[in-house]
Short mmCIF file of C-alpha atoms in Angstrom, two decimals:
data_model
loop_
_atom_site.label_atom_id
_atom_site.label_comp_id
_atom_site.label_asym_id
_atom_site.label_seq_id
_atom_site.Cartn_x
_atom_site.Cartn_y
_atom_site.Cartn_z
CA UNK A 1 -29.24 13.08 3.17
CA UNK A 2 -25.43 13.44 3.20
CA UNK A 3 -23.26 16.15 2.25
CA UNK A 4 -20.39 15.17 0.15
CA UNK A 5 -16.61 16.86 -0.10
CA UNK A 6 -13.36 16.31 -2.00
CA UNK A 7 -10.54 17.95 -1.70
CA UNK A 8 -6.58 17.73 -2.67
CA UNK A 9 -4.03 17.81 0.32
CA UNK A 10 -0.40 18.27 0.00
CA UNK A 11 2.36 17.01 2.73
CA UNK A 12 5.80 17.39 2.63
CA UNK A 13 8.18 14.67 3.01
CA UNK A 14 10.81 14.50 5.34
CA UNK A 15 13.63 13.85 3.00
CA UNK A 16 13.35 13.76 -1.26
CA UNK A 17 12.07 10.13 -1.55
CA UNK A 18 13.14 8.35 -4.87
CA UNK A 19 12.60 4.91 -6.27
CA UNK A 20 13.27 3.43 -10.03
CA UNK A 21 10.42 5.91 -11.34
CA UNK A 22 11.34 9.55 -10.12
CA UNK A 23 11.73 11.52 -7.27
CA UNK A 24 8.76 13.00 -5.21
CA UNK A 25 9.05 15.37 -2.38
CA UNK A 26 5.36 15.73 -1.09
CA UNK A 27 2.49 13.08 -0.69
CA UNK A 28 -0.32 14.64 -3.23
CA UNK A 29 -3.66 13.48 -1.71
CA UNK A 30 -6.91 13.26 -2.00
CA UNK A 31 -9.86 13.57 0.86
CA UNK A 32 -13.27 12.30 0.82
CA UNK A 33 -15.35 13.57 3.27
CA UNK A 34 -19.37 12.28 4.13
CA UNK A 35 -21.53 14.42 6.56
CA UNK A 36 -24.60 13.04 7.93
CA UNK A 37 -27.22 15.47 8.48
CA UNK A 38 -26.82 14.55 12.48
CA UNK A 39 -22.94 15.90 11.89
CA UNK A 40 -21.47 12.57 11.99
CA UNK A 41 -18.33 12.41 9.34
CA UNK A 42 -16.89 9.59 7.56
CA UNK A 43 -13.36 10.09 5.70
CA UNK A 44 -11.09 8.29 3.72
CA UNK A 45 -7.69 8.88 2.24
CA UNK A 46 -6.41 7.86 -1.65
CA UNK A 47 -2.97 8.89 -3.67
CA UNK A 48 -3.63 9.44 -7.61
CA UNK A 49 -0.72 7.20 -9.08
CA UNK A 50 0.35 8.79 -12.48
CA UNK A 51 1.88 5.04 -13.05
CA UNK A 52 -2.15 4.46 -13.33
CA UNK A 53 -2.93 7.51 -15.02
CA UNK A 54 -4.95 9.06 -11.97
CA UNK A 55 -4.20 12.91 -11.12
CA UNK A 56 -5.74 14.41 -8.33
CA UNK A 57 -7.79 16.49 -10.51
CA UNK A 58 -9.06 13.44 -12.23
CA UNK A 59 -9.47 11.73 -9.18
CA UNK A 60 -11.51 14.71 -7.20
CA UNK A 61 -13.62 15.06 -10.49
CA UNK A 62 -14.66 11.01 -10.30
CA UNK A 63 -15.21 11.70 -6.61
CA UNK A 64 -17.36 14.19 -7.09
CA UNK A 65 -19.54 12.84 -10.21
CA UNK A 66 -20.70 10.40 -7.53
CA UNK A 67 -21.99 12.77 -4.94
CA UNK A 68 -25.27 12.78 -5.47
CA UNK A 69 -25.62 9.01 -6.03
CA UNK A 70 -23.50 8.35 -2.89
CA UNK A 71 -25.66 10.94 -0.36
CA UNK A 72 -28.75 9.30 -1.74
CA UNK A 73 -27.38 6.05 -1.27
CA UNK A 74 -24.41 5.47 0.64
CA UNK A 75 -23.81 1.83 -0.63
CA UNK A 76 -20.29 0.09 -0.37
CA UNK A 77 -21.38 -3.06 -2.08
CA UNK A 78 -22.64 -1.25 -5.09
CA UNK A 79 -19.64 0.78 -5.69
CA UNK A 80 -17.80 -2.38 -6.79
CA UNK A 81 -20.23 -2.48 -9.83
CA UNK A 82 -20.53 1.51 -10.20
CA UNK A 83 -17.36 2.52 -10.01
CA UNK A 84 -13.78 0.88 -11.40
CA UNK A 85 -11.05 0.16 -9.15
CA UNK A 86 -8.61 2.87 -8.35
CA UNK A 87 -7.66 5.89 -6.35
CA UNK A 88 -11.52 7.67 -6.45
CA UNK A 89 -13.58 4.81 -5.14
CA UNK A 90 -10.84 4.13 -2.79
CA UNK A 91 -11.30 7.28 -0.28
CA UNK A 92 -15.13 6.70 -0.99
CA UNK A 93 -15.30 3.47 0.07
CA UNK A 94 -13.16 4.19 3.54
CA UNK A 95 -15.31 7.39 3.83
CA UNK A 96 -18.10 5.17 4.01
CA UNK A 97 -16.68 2.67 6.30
CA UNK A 98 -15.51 4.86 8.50
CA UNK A 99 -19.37 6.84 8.43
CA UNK A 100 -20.50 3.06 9.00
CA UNK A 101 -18.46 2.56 11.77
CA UNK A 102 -19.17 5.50 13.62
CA UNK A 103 -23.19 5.65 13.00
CA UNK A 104 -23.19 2.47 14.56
CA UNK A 105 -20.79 2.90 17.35
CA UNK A 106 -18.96 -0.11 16.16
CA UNK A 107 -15.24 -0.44 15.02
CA UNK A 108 -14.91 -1.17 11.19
CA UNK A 109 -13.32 -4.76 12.12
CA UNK A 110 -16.63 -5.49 14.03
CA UNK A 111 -18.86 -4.50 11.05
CA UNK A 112 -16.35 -6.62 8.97
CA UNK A 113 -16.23 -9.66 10.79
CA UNK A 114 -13.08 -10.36 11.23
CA UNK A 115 -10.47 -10.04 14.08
CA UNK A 116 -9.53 -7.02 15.54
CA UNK A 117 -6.13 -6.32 14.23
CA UNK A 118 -2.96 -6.69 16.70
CA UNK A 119 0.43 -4.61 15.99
CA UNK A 120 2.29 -5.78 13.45
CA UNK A 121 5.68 -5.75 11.66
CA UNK A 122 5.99 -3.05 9.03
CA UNK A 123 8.67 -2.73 6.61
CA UNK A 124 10.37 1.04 6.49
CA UNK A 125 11.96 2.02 2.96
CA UNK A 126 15.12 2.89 2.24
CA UNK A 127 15.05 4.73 -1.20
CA UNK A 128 17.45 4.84 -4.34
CA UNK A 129 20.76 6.24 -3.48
CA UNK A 130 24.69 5.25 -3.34
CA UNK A 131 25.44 2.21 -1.37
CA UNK A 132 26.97 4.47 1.54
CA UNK A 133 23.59 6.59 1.26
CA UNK A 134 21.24 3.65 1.20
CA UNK A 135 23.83 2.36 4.67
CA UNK A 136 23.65 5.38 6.53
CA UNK A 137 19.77 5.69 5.90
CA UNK A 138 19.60 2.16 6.86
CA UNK A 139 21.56 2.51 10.32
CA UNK A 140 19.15 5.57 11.31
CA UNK A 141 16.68 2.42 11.44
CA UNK A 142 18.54 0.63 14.39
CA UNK A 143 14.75 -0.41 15.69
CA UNK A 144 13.79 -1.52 11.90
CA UNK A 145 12.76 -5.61 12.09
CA UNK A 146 11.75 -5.73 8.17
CA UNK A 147 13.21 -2.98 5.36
CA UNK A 148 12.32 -2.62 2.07
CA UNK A 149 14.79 -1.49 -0.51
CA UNK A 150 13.89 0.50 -3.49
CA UNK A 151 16.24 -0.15 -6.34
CA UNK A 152 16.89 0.76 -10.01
CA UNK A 153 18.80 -1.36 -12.80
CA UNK A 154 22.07 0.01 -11.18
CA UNK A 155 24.26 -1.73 -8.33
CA UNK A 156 22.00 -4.05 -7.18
CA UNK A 157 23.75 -6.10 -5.16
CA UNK A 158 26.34 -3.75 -4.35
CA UNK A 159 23.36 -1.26 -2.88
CA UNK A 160 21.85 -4.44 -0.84
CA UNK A 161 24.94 -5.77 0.29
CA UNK A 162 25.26 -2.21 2.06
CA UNK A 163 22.03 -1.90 3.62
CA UNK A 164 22.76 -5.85 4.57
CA UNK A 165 25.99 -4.84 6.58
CA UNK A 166 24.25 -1.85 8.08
CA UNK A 167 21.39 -3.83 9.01
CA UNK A 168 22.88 -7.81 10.02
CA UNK A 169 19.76 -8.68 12.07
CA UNK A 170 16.73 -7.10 9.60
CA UNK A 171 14.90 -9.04 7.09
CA UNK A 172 14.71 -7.44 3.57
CA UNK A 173 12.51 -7.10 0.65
CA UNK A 174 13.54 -5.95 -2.50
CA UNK A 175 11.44 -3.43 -5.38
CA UNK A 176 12.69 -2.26 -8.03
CA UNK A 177 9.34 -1.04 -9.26
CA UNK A 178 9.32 -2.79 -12.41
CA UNK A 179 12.81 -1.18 -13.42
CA UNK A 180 14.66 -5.01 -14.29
CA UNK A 181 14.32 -7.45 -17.38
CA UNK A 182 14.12 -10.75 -16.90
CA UNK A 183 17.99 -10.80 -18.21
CA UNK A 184 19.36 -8.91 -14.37
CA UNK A 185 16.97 -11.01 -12.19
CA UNK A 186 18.63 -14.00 -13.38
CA UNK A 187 21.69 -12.46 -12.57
CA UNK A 188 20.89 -10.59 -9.46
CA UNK A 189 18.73 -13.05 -7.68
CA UNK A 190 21.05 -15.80 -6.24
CA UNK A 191 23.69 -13.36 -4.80
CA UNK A 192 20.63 -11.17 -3.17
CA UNK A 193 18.76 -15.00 -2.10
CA UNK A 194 22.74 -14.66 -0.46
CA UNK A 195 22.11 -11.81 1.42
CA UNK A 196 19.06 -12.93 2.50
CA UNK A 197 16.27 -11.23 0.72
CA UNK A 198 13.02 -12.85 1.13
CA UNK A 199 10.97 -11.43 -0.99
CA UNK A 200 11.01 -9.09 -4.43
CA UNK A 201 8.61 -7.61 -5.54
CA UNK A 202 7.26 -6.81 -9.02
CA UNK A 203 10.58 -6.42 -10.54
CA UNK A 204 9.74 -7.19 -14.32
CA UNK A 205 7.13 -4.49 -15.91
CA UNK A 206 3.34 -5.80 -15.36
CA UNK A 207 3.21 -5.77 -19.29
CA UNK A 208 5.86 -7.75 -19.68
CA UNK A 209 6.54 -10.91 -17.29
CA UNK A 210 5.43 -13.88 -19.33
CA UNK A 211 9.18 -14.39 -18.65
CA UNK A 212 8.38 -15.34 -14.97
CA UNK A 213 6.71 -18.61 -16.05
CA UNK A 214 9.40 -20.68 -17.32
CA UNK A 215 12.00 -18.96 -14.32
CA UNK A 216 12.46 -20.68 -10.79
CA UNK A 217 13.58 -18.10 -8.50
CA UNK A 218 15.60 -18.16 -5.44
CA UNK A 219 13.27 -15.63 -3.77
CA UNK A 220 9.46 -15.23 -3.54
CA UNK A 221 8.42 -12.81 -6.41
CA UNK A 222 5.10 -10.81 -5.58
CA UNK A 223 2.94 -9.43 -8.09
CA UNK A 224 2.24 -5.78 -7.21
CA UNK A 225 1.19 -3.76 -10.59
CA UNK A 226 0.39 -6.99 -12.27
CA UNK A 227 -2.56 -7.58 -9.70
CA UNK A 228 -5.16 -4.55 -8.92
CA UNK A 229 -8.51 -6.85 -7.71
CA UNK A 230 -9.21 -10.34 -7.57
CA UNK A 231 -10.63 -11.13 -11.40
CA UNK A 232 -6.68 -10.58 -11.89
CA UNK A 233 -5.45 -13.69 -9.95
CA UNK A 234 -5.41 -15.96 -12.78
CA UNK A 235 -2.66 -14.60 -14.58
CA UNK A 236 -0.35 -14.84 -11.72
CA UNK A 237 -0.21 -18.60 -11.53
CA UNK A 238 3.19 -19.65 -12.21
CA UNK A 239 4.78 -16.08 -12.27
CA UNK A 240 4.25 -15.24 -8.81
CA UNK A 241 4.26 -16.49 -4.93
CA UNK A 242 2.89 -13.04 -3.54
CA UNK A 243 0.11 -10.74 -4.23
CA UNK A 244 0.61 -7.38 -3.02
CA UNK A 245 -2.88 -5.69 -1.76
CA UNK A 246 -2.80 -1.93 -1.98
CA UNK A 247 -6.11 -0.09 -0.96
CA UNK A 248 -6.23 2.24 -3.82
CA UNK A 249 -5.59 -0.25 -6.49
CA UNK A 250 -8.26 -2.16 -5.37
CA UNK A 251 -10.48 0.29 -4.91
CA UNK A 252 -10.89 0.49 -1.31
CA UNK A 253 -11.09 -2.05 1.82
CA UNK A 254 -14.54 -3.99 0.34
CA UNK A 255 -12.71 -5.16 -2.58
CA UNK A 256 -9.57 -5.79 -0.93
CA UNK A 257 -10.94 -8.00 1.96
CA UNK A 258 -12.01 -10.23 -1.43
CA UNK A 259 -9.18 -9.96 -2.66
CA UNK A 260 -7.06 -10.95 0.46
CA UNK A 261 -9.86 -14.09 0.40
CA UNK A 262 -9.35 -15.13 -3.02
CA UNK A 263 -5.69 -14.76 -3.17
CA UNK A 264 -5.57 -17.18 0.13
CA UNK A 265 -7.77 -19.71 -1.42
CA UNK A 266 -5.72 -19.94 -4.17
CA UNK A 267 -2.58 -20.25 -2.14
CA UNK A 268 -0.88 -16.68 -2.88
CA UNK A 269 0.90 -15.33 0.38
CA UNK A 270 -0.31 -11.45 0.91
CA UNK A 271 1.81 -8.46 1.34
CA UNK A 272 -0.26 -5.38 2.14
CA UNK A 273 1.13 -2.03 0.69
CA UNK A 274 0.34 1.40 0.38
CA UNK A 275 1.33 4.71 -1.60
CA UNK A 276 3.15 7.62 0.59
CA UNK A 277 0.03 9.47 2.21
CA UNK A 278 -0.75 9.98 5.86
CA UNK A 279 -2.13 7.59 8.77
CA UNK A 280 -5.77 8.44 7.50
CA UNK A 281 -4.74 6.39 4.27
CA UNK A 282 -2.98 3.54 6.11
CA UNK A 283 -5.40 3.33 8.88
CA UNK A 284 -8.17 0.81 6.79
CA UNK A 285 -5.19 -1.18 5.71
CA UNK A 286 -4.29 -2.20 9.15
CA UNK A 287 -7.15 -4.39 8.71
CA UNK A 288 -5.75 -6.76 6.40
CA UNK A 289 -2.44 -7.17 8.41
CA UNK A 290 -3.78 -10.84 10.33
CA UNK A 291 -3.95 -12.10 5.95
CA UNK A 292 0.05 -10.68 5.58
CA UNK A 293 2.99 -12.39 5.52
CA UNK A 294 4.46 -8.73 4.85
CA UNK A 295 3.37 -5.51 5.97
CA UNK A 296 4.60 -2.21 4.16
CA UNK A 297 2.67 0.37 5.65
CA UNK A 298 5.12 2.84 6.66
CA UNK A 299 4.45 5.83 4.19
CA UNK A 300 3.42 8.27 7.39
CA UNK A 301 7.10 8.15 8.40
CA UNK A 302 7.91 9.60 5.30
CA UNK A 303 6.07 12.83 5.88
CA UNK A 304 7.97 16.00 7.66
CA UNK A 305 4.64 15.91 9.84
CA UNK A 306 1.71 13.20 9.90
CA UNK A 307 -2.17 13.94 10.83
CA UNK A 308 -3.46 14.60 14.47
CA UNK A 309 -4.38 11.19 16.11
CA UNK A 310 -2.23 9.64 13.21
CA UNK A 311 -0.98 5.80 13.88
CA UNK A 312 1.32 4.79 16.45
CA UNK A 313 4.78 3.45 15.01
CA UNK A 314 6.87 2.25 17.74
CA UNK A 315 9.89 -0.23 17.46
CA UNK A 316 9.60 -1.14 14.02
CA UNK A 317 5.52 -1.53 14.85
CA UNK A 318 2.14 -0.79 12.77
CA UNK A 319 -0.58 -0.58 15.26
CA UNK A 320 -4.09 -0.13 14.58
CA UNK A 321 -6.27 3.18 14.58
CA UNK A 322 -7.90 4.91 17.06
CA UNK A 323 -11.30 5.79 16.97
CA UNK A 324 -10.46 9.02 16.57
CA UNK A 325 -8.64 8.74 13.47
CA UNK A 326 -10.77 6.45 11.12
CA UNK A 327 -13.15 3.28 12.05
#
């Protein structure tokens, strides 16, 4: 039988980090470790998101009323029914790929039958500040292909148009985290379609987007707290273009891979997220990179110091894990 841990880590940004919500200066995470009795460990990385009402506490506590049940039974498939979606049965279900994986001496991409993932584009974020803040962070980025820019209700354009001049050959993507009404993206979406934005992404609050339906916007809108797991995709259809798949609102890689299916069936594009944690959270989201048409996995870069054997980011690159770090 396995032996069961979880445990709260906290890593220090590099810089203060803000977007529309607040400010945050360290990634609060949470651990889940699974021993074998042979030593053999699985782990797997999840952020508590207050915007969810998940605290670490919370989260370790859910973790750990499953102990038992999971060392007895060590059962990805079942944790879909056992457990909901969020943050806890997030680092329990890449714990137990990752045990998976390295009990049978397989890569997680083998034992998920799909194709090994290839480097990929990943957007880096430039968070909430004046427009010559926002440029200056922006031209510290010289290698950055795709940035994301984290906005408020204030100087929207303005703040893009800035990153756009310090960045001419980038492509953008826009969040304002569900700071606008429906009012300022009217207004704000043609001149930022202008600049060249492809993409924003859940700019109206997930409670309130019904406006969405009867809007035809200039730019791709992608549903990001509107859409947690797949039963969700039927409220999207007219608002939005793009789903945005993070691990822990899904629950973990299991129901995100059926997610990433379902939302390409019925003819979403994918963008594949994250929270800010370290490589050990971003490493089982490499996997879905072949669904994306964006990839925003950069939250590692935001740390003063990432894990041992974290993920390689190189020329504005995402590649996938080694062994050594998960899967």
């Amino acid at each position: 039988m396995a032996s069961f841990e979880a445990r709260h880590e906290s890593w220090p940004l590099a810089k203060p980090f803000a977007i529309s919500r607040g400010t945050k200066t360290a990634a609060e995470v949470v651990v889940c470790e699974i021993i074998m009795d042979e030593g053999v460990l699985g782990r797997g990385e999840c952020v508590p998101y207050a915007r969810y009402g998940e605290t670490v506490e919370g989260v370790i506590a859910e973790i750990e009323s499953r102990a038992l049940e999971i060392a007895r039974h060590p059962d990805r498939i079942g944790l879909l029914s056992s457990m909901p979606a969020g943050a806890a049965r997030n680092a329990i279900d890449c714990a137990l790929w990752d045990l998976q994986a390295k009990l049978n001496r397989k890569r997680a991409w083998e034992i998920a039958g799909i194709h090994e993932p290839a480097p990929a584009v990943t957007a880096e974020t430039i968070s909430i500040g004046t427009p010559e803040e926002m440029a200056a962070e922006t031209a510290a980025k010289p290698y950055a292909k795709l940035i994301k820019i984290k906005l408020d209700g204030e100087n929207v354009v303005t703040r893009v148009a800035a990153v756009r001049e310090a960045a001419p050959e980038a492509r953008l993507i826009v969040d304002p985290n569900e700071g606008w009404d429906i009012d300022l993206l009217r207004e704000v979406a043609p001149p930022l379609a202008d600049l060249g934005v492809e993409m924003l992404e859940q700019p109206l609050p997930a409670d309130d987007d019904d406006g969405l339906k009867d809007y035809d916007s200039p730019i791709p809108i992608c549903a990001d707290e509107s859409c947690h797991t797949a039963d969700k995709l039927g409220r999207l259809g007219g608002k939005y273009q793009i789903v945005n798949i993070k691990l822990d609102k899904t629950g973990g890689l299991t129901s995100a891979l059926r997610l990433a299916d379902a939302a390409h069936t019925a003819g979403f594009d994918i963008m594949v997220g994250c929270m800010v944690g370290t490589s050990l959270a971003m490493a089982p989201a490499t996997l879905l990179t072949p669904y994306a048409k964006f990839v925003d996995l950069d939250g590692p870069l935001l740390l003063k110091q990432d894990r041992p054997d974290g993920l390689d980011f190189s020329d504005g690159l995402i590649h996938p894990p080694a062994p050594e770090l998960w899967g």
